[in-house]
Amino acid sequence: MPSISIKNLKSRTVKGGVIPALFMALFMQGCSDVHTLVRNKAEATIDGHQVVINPCRESYTRTLKDTLTERHHVFGCGERVKIEIRNDALTVNNKNYGMLGQGDSVEVKDEKVFINKKQAEAVAMK
């Protein structure tokens, strides 16, 4: 029966465990777009706001108006989710969520709205 030395054990661990793990970590870094597709997530940047719909397979983006005085963009997922950003006012499925601050992020996940990763509630229209 062959004897196993500490040196052989370390060599086998590096070859069989660490190197493949490093390879997989580096390989996975290049596949972020694939993971987005696998997770059925749609993303867009609208007027400096990162907007995500999750889950979503078929998204669309429309610019209804883009001038110096008025900006109106729509990002949606089929008939299920419609996000409108009009002069930084956020509307999701015809419900008002107030004004977005510069660089705020928006995510609609499983019919809930999150602004900067905090769940948001619709507000009354003025």
Tab-separated table of N, CA and C in Angstrom:
chain	number	residue	atom	x	y	z
A	1	MET	N	0.853	-1.169	0.000
A	1	MET	CA	0.000	0.000	0.000
A	1	MET	C	0.899	1.232	0.000
A	2	PRO	N	0.657	2.198	-0.941
A	2	PRO	CA	1.519	3.367	-0.997
A	2	PRO	C	1.233	4.299	0.177
A	3	SER	N	2.288	4.916	0.646
A	3	SER	CA	2.115	5.857	1.754
A	3	SER	C	1.818	7.251	1.198
A	4	ILE	N	1.022	8.010	1.932
A	4	ILE	CA	0.666	9.373	1.522
A	4	ILE	C	1.414	10.332	2.422
A	5	SER	N	2.247	11.125	1.823
A	5	SER	CA	2.994	12.105	2.609
A	5	SER	C	2.232	13.422	2.615
A	6	ILE	N	2.580	14.300	3.535
A	6	ILE	CA	1.977	15.630	3.620
A	6	ILE	C	2.223	16.385	2.326
A	7	LYS	N	3.432	16.237	1.754
A	7	LYS	CA	3.762	16.925	0.515
A	7	LYS	C	2.829	16.486	-0.615
A	8	ASN	N	2.582	15.184	-0.745
A	8	ASN	CA	1.670	14.668	-1.776
A	8	ASN	C	0.251	15.159	-1.543
A	9	LEU	N	-0.172	15.202	-0.294
A	9	LEU	CA	-1.522	15.649	0.040
A	9	LEU	C	-1.714	17.109	-0.331
A	10	LYS	N	-0.740	17.980	-0.013
A	10	LYS	CA	-0.831	19.388	-0.385
A	10	LYS	C	-0.858	19.546	-1.892
A	11	SER	N	-0.024	18.790	-2.588
A	11	SER	CA	0.042	18.865	-4.048
A	11	SER	C	-1.295	18.474	-4.660
A	12	ARG	N	-1.906	17.428	-4.169
A	12	ARG	CA	-3.201	16.979	-4.694
A	12	ARG	C	-4.295	18.004	-4.414
A	13	THR	N	-4.276	18.634	-3.246
A	13	THR	CA	-5.285	19.636	-2.894
A	13	THR	C	-5.200	20.834	-3.817
A	14	VAL	N	-3.994	21.312	-4.080
A	14	VAL	CA	-3.818	22.466	-4.958
A	14	VAL	C	-4.271	22.127	-6.366
A	15	LYS	N	-3.846	20.968	-6.868
A	15	LYS	CA	-4.215	20.590	-8.233
A	15	LYS	C	-5.705	20.275	-8.338
A	16	GLY	N	-6.269	19.622	-7.352
A	16	GLY	CA	-7.644	19.157	-7.447
A	16	GLY	C	-8.679	20.095	-6.869
A	17	GLY	N	-8.283	21.094	-6.086
A	17	GLY	CA	-9.283	21.926	-5.443
A	17	GLY	C	-9.155	23.408	-5.708
A	18	VAL	N	-8.015	23.965	-5.434
A	18	VAL	CA	-7.841	25.408	-5.520
A	18	VAL	C	-7.808	25.892	-6.963
A	19	ILE	N	-7.025	25.262	-7.795
A	19	ILE	CA	-6.883	25.718	-9.179
A	19	ILE	C	-8.220	25.641	-9.936
A	20	PRO	N	-8.944	24.531	-9.883
A	20	PRO	CA	-10.252	24.525	-10.563
A	20	PRO	C	-11.220	25.556	-9.998
A	21	ALA	N	-11.171	25.809	-8.704
A	21	ALA	CA	-12.054	26.812	-8.102
A	21	ALA	C	-11.703	28.201	-8.610
A	22	LEU	N	-10.401	28.500	-8.710
A	22	LEU	CA	-9.981	29.796	-9.252
A	22	LEU	C	-10.395	29.936	-10.708
A	23	PHE	N	-10.223	28.872	-11.477
A	23	PHE	CA	-10.624	28.891	-12.880
A	23	PHE	C	-12.118	29.179	-13.005
A	24	MET	N	-12.940	28.517	-12.217
A	24	MET	CA	-14.387	28.711	-12.284
A	24	MET	C	-14.760	30.137	-11.879
A	25	ALA	N	-14.097	30.673	-10.863
A	25	ALA	CA	-14.393	32.044	-10.430
A	25	ALA	C	-14.072	33.031	-11.539
A	26	LEU	N	-12.940	32.858	-12.194
A	26	LEU	CA	-12.580	33.746	-13.297
A	26	LEU	C	-13.507	33.553	-14.491
A	27	PHE	N	-13.855	32.326	-14.787
A	27	PHE	CA	-14.749	32.027	-15.903
A	27	PHE	C	-16.124	32.641	-15.680
A	28	MET	N	-16.635	32.555	-14.456
A	28	MET	CA	-17.972	33.063	-14.152
A	28	MET	C	-18.029	34.580	-14.254
A	29	GLN	N	-16.908	35.270	-14.042
A	29	GLN	CA	-16.884	36.728	-14.163
A	29	GLN	C	-17.251	37.163	-15.572
A	30	GLY	N	-16.871	36.396	-16.560
A	30	GLY	CA	-17.157	36.741	-17.942
A	30	GLY	C	-18.552	36.368	-18.378
A	31	CYS	N	-19.336	35.756	-17.520
A	31	CYS	CA	-20.651	35.261	-17.909
A	31	CYS	C	-21.796	36.015	-17.258
A	32	SER	N	-21.601	37.242	-16.831
A	32	SER	CA	-22.662	37.965	-16.131
A	32	SER	C	-23.890	38.154	-17.018
A	33	ASP	N	-23.704	38.355	-18.323
A	33	ASP	CA	-24.846	38.502	-19.218
A	33	ASP	C	-25.645	37.214	-19.295
A	34	VAL	N	-24.971	36.085	-19.290
A	34	VAL	CA	-25.659	34.800	-19.328
A	34	VAL	C	-26.515	34.633	-18.083
A	35	HIS	N	-25.959	34.986	-16.920
A	35	HIS	CA	-26.726	34.861	-15.680
A	35	HIS	C	-27.938	35.775	-15.697
A	36	THR	N	-27.813	36.939	-16.293
A	36	THR	CA	-28.955	37.837	-16.404
A	36	THR	C	-30.059	37.166	-17.213
A	37	LEU	N	-29.692	36.512	-18.297
A	37	LEU	CA	-30.694	35.823	-19.107
A	37	LEU	C	-31.295	34.644	-18.360
A	38	VAL	N	-30.459	33.904	-17.659
A	38	VAL	CA	-30.947	32.745	-16.927
A	38	VAL	C	-31.911	33.174	-15.832
A	39	ARG	N	-31.648	34.299	-15.199
A	39	ARG	CA	-32.500	34.779	-14.117
A	39	ARG	C	-33.731	35.518	-14.625
A	40	ASN	N	-33.870	35.677	-15.945
A	40	ASN	CA	-35.027	36.374	-16.521
A	40	ASN	C	-35.161	37.782	-15.969
A	41	LYS	N	-34.105	38.560	-16.083
A	41	LYS	CA	-34.080	39.911	-15.531
A	41	LYS	C	-33.808	40.887	-16.666
A	42	ALA	N	-34.559	42.009	-16.699
A	42	ALA	CA	-34.334	43.061	-17.689
A	42	ALA	C	-33.780	44.282	-16.986
A	43	GLU	N	-32.746	44.917	-17.585
A	43	GLU	CA	-32.117	46.089	-16.990
A	43	GLU	C	-31.971	47.179	-18.032
A	44	ALA	N	-32.082	48.434	-17.566
A	44	ALA	CA	-31.872	49.585	-18.436
A	44	ALA	C	-31.419	50.753	-17.577
A	45	THR	N	-30.734	51.698	-18.193
A	45	THR	CA	-30.395	52.951	-17.524
A	45	THR	C	-31.215	54.038	-18.195
A	46	ILE	N	-32.052	54.700	-17.396
A	46	ILE	CA	-32.945	55.736	-17.910
A	46	ILE	C	-32.681	57.016	-17.139
A	47	ASP	N	-32.230	58.048	-17.841
A	47	ASP	CA	-31.924	59.346	-17.225
A	47	ASP	C	-31.041	59.212	-15.992
A	48	GLY	N	-30.061	58.318	-16.053
A	48	GLY	CA	-29.134	58.132	-14.938
A	48	GLY	C	-29.645	57.231	-13.833
A	49	HIS	N	-30.806	56.607	-14.020
A	49	HIS	CA	-31.381	55.697	-13.029
A	49	HIS	C	-31.247	54.261	-13.535
A	50	GLN	N	-30.645	53.387	-12.735
A	50	GLN	CA	-30.571	51.973	-13.079
A	50	GLN	C	-31.943	51.373	-12.766
A	51	VAL	N	-32.582	50.775	-13.787
A	51	VAL	CA	-33.933	50.242	-13.646
A	51	VAL	C	-33.900	48.754	-13.968
A	52	VAL	N	-34.513	47.937	-13.086
A	52	VAL	CA	-34.506	46.483	-13.238
A	52	VAL	C	-35.924	45.964	-13.080
A	53	ILE	N	-36.296	45.008	-13.940
A	53	ILE	CA	-37.560	44.286	-13.791
A	53	ILE	C	-37.187	42.814	-13.647
A	54	ASN	N	-37.676	42.205	-12.568
A	54	ASN	CA	-37.303	40.831	-12.264
A	54	ASN	C	-38.499	40.088	-11.698
A	55	PRO	N	-38.977	39.053	-12.307
A	55	PRO	CA	-38.526	38.415	-13.530
A	55	PRO	C	-39.089	39.119	-14.765
A	56	CYS	N	-38.392	38.936	-15.875
A	56	CYS	CA	-38.844	39.504	-17.149
A	56	CYS	C	-38.128	38.799	-18.288
A	57	ARG	N	-38.878	38.438	-19.306
A	57	ARG	CA	-38.283	37.812	-20.490
A	57	ARG	C	-38.297	38.744	-21.694
A	58	GLU	N	-39.344	39.515	-21.869
A	58	GLU	CA	-39.478	40.360	-23.055
A	58	GLU	C	-39.666	41.809	-22.632
A	59	SER	N	-38.583	42.575	-22.634
A	59	SER	CA	-38.659	43.967	-22.203
A	59	SER	C	-38.645	44.899	-23.405
A	60	TYR	N	-39.064	46.127	-23.150
A	60	TYR	CA	-39.032	47.167	-24.176
A	60	TYR	C	-38.710	48.494	-23.522
A	61	THR	N	-38.124	49.396	-24.285
A	61	THR	CA	-37.817	50.744	-23.825
A	61	THR	C	-38.304	51.712	-24.886
A	62	ARG	N	-39.014	52.762	-24.460
A	62	ARG	CA	-39.499	53.782	-25.383
A	62	ARG	C	-39.179	55.164	-24.818
A	63	THR	N	-38.750	56.037	-25.691
A	63	THR	CA	-38.571	57.443	-25.319
A	63	THR	C	-39.716	58.203	-25.955
A	64	LEU	N	-40.619	58.735	-25.126
A	64	LEU	CA	-41.770	59.471	-25.637
A	64	LEU	C	-41.433	60.932	-25.863
A	65	LYS	N	-40.538	61.475	-25.016
A	65	LYS	CA	-40.104	62.859	-25.181
A	65	LYS	C	-38.747	63.008	-24.509
A	66	ASP	N	-37.827	63.693	-25.186
A	66	ASP	CA	-36.512	63.908	-24.615
A	66	ASP	C	-35.985	65.264	-25.089
A	67	THR	N	-36.381	66.312	-24.373
A	67	THR	CA	-35.946	67.671	-24.688
A	67	THR	C	-35.279	68.259	-23.442
A	68	LEU	N	-34.821	69.465	-23.547
A	68	LEU	CA	-34.197	70.107	-22.385
A	68	LEU	C	-35.185	70.334	-21.253
A	69	THR	N	-36.451	70.523	-21.570
A	69	THR	CA	-37.446	70.841	-20.545
A	69	THR	C	-38.332	69.658	-20.163
A	70	GLU	N	-38.388	68.624	-20.990
A	70	GLU	CA	-39.252	67.477	-20.663
A	70	GLU	C	-38.625	66.171	-21.123
A	71	ARG	N	-38.589	65.217	-20.169
A	71	ARG	CA	-38.080	63.881	-20.454
A	71	ARG	C	-39.144	62.883	-20.028
A	72	HIS	N	-39.477	61.959	-20.923
A	72	HIS	CA	-40.509	60.969	-20.623
A	72	HIS	C	-40.095	59.648	-21.262
A	73	HIS	N	-39.754	58.666	-20.412
A	73	HIS	CA	-39.285	57.359	-20.879
A	73	HIS	C	-40.141	56.258	-20.276
A	74	VAL	N	-40.307	55.185	-21.045
A	74	VAL	CA	-41.077	54.026	-20.594
A	74	VAL	C	-40.197	52.794	-20.730
A	75	PHE	N	-40.201	51.954	-19.693
A	75	PHE	CA	-39.474	50.675	-19.699
A	75	PHE	C	-40.447	49.645	-19.177
A	76	GLY	N	-40.649	48.564	-19.907
A	76	GLY	CA	-41.642	47.607	-19.482
A	76	GLY	C	-41.289	46.176	-19.792
A	77	CYS	N	-42.141	45.312	-19.297
A	77	CYS	CA	-42.007	43.873	-19.518
A	77	CYS	C	-43.362	43.350	-19.953
A	78	GLY	N	-43.519	43.174	-21.256
A	78	GLY	CA	-44.791	42.698	-21.789
A	78	GLY	C	-45.943	43.553	-21.303
A	79	GLU	N	-47.033	42.914	-20.959
A	79	GLU	CA	-48.215	43.608	-20.435
A	79	GLU	C	-48.194	43.679	-18.908
A	80	ARG	N	-47.212	43.037	-18.285
A	80	ARG	CA	-47.182	42.856	-16.836
A	80	ARG	C	-46.656	44.058	-16.064
A	81	VAL	N	-45.571	44.678	-16.542
A	81	VAL	CA	-44.927	45.779	-15.813
A	81	VAL	C	-44.661	46.927	-16.773
A	82	LYS	N	-45.061	48.135	-16.350
A	82	LYS	CA	-44.790	49.339	-17.131
A	82	LYS	C	-44.249	50.394	-16.174
A	83	ILE	N	-42.972	50.769	-16.387
A	83	ILE	CA	-42.311	51.770	-15.567
A	83	ILE	C	-42.178	53.029	-16.413
A	84	GLU	N	-42.664	54.155	-15.870
A	84	GLU	CA	-42.514	55.436	-16.560
A	84	GLU	C	-41.711	56.381	-15.676
A	85	ILE	N	-40.746	57.045	-16.289
A	85	ILE	CA	-39.995	58.091	-15.604
A	85	ILE	C	-40.179	59.350	-16.445
A	86	ARG	N	-40.904	60.296	-15.847
A	86	ARG	CA	-41.208	61.558	-16.540
A	86	ARG	C	-40.696	62.701	-15.685
A	87	ASN	N	-39.620	63.336	-16.147
A	87	ASN	CA	-38.978	64.412	-15.378
A	87	ASN	C	-38.691	63.964	-13.941
A	88	ASP	N	-38.180	62.760	-13.793
A	88	ASP	CA	-37.795	62.125	-12.527
A	88	ASP	C	-38.972	61.699	-11.651
A	89	ALA	N	-40.203	61.835	-12.129
A	89	ALA	CA	-41.365	61.305	-11.406
A	89	ALA	C	-41.545	59.844	-11.829
A	90	LEU	N	-41.643	58.947	-10.854
A	90	LEU	CA	-41.732	57.512	-11.111
A	90	LEU	C	-43.175	57.025	-11.033
A	91	THR	N	-43.595	56.330	-12.080
A	91	THR	CA	-44.907	55.678	-12.107
A	91	THR	C	-44.687	54.223	-12.502
A	92	VAL	N	-45.287	53.302	-11.742
A	92	VAL	CA	-45.206	51.880	-12.061
A	92	VAL	C	-46.628	51.353	-12.148
A	93	ASN	N	-46.976	50.808	-13.301
A	93	ASN	CA	-48.323	50.280	-13.537
A	93	ASN	C	-49.393	51.301	-13.148
A	94	ASN	N	-49.192	52.539	-13.586
A	94	ASN	CA	-50.114	53.660	-13.362
A	94	ASN	C	-50.273	54.072	-11.901
A	95	LYS	N	-49.338	53.680	-11.039
A	95	LYS	CA	-49.325	54.116	-9.640
A	95	LYS	C	-48.124	55.032	-9.448
A	96	ASN	N	-48.336	56.150	-8.780
A	96	ASN	CA	-47.299	57.154	-8.559
A	96	ASN	C	-46.427	56.759	-7.371
A	97	TYR	N	-45.099	56.820	-7.572
A	97	TYR	CA	-44.154	56.518	-6.497
A	97	TYR	C	-43.289	57.718	-6.137
A	98	GLY	N	-43.691	58.908	-6.565
A	98	GLY	CA	-42.986	60.123	-6.184
A	98	GLY	C	-41.801	60.434	-7.077
A	99	MET	N	-40.985	61.367	-6.608
A	99	MET	CA	-39.837	61.851	-7.369
A	99	MET	C	-38.585	61.038	-7.031
A	100	LEU	N	-37.815	60.758	-8.064
A	100	LEU	CA	-36.541	60.084	-7.883
A	100	LEU	C	-35.449	61.122	-7.680
A	101	GLY	N	-34.508	60.810	-6.805
A	101	GLY	CA	-33.335	61.657	-6.641
A	101	GLY	C	-32.294	61.298	-7.691
A	102	GLN	N	-31.312	62.132	-7.843
A	102	GLN	CA	-30.265	61.898	-8.829
A	102	GLN	C	-29.581	60.559	-8.556
A	103	GLY	N	-29.548	59.692	-9.568
A	103	GLY	CA	-28.870	58.405	-9.471
A	103	GLY	C	-29.622	57.328	-8.711
A	104	ASP	N	-30.872	57.577	-8.290
A	104	ASP	CA	-31.640	56.540	-7.596
A	104	ASP	C	-31.842	55.332	-8.504
A	105	SER	N	-31.858	54.150	-7.907
A	105	SER	CA	-32.133	52.924	-8.658
A	105	SER	C	-33.566	52.475	-8.388
A	106	VAL	N	-34.139	51.775	-9.371
A	106	VAL	CA	-35.516	51.285	-9.262
A	106	VAL	C	-35.510	49.812	-9.642
A	107	GLU	N	-36.185	49.002	-8.846
A	107	GLU	CA	-36.364	47.596	-9.197
A	107	GLU	C	-37.814	47.216	-8.949
A	108	VAL	N	-38.414	46.551	-9.929
A	108	VAL	CA	-39.733	45.964	-9.757
A	108	VAL	C	-39.498	44.465	-9.725
A	109	LYS	N	-39.747	43.883	-8.555
A	109	LYS	CA	-39.484	42.459	-8.359
A	109	LYS	C	-40.733	41.804	-7.795
A	110	ASP	N	-41.249	40.865	-8.558
A	110	ASP	CA	-42.446	40.132	-8.133
A	110	ASP	C	-43.559	41.086	-7.710
A	111	GLU	N	-43.806	42.098	-8.534
A	111	GLU	CA	-44.875	43.087	-8.370
A	111	GLU	C	-44.669	44.049	-7.204
A	112	LYS	N	-43.499	44.073	-6.602
A	112	LYS	CA	-43.164	45.039	-5.552
A	112	LYS	C	-42.154	46.019	-6.122
A	113	VAL	N	-42.233	47.273	-5.686
A	113	VAL	CA	-41.349	48.328	-6.184
A	113	VAL	C	-40.314	48.664	-5.110
A	114	PHE	N	-39.055	48.715	-5.521
A	114	PHE	CA	-37.962	49.049	-4.627
A	114	PHE	C	-37.221	50.250	-5.203
A	115	ILE	N	-36.984	51.248	-4.371
A	115	ILE	CA	-36.172	52.397	-4.748
A	115	ILE	C	-34.941	52.356	-3.856
A	116	ASN	N	-33.779	52.296	-4.479
A	116	ASN	CA	-32.513	52.148	-3.749
A	116	ASN	C	-32.568	50.959	-2.791
A	117	LYS	N	-33.135	49.853	-3.272
A	117	LYS	CA	-33.226	48.573	-2.557
A	117	LYS	C	-34.152	48.581	-1.351
A	118	LYS	N	-34.935	49.661	-1.175
A	118	LYS	CA	-35.923	49.719	-0.088
A	118	LYS	C	-37.304	49.681	-0.709
A	119	GLN	N	-38.188	48.836	-0.146
A	119	GLN	CA	-39.529	48.720	-0.709
A	119	GLN	C	-40.254	50.058	-0.610
A	120	ALA	N	-40.898	50.443	-1.710
A	120	ALA	CA	-41.605	51.717	-1.779
A	120	ALA	C	-43.106	51.471	-1.888
A	121	GLU	N	-43.876	52.415	-1.407
A	121	GLU	CA	-45.324	52.363	-1.500
A	121	GLU	C	-45.806	53.466	-2.433
A	122	ALA	N	-46.894	53.198	-3.133
A	122	ALA	CA	-47.484	54.217	-4.011
A	122	ALA	C	-47.968	55.383	-3.173
A	123	VAL	N	-47.890	56.579	-3.760
A	123	VAL	CA	-48.345	57.780	-3.068
A	123	VAL	C	-49.534	58.363	-3.837
A	124	ALA	N	-50.364	59.122	-3.125
A	124	ALA	CA	-51.543	59.721	-3.749
A	124	ALA	C	-51.119	60.764	-4.753
A	125	MET	N	-51.835	60.839	-5.863
A	125	MET	CA	-51.558	61.846	-6.895
A	125	MET	C	-52.039	63.204	-6.396
A	126	LYS	N	-51.259	64.251	-6.684
A	126	LYS	CA	-51.637	65.602	-6.254
A	126	LYS	C	-52.407	66.300	-7.337
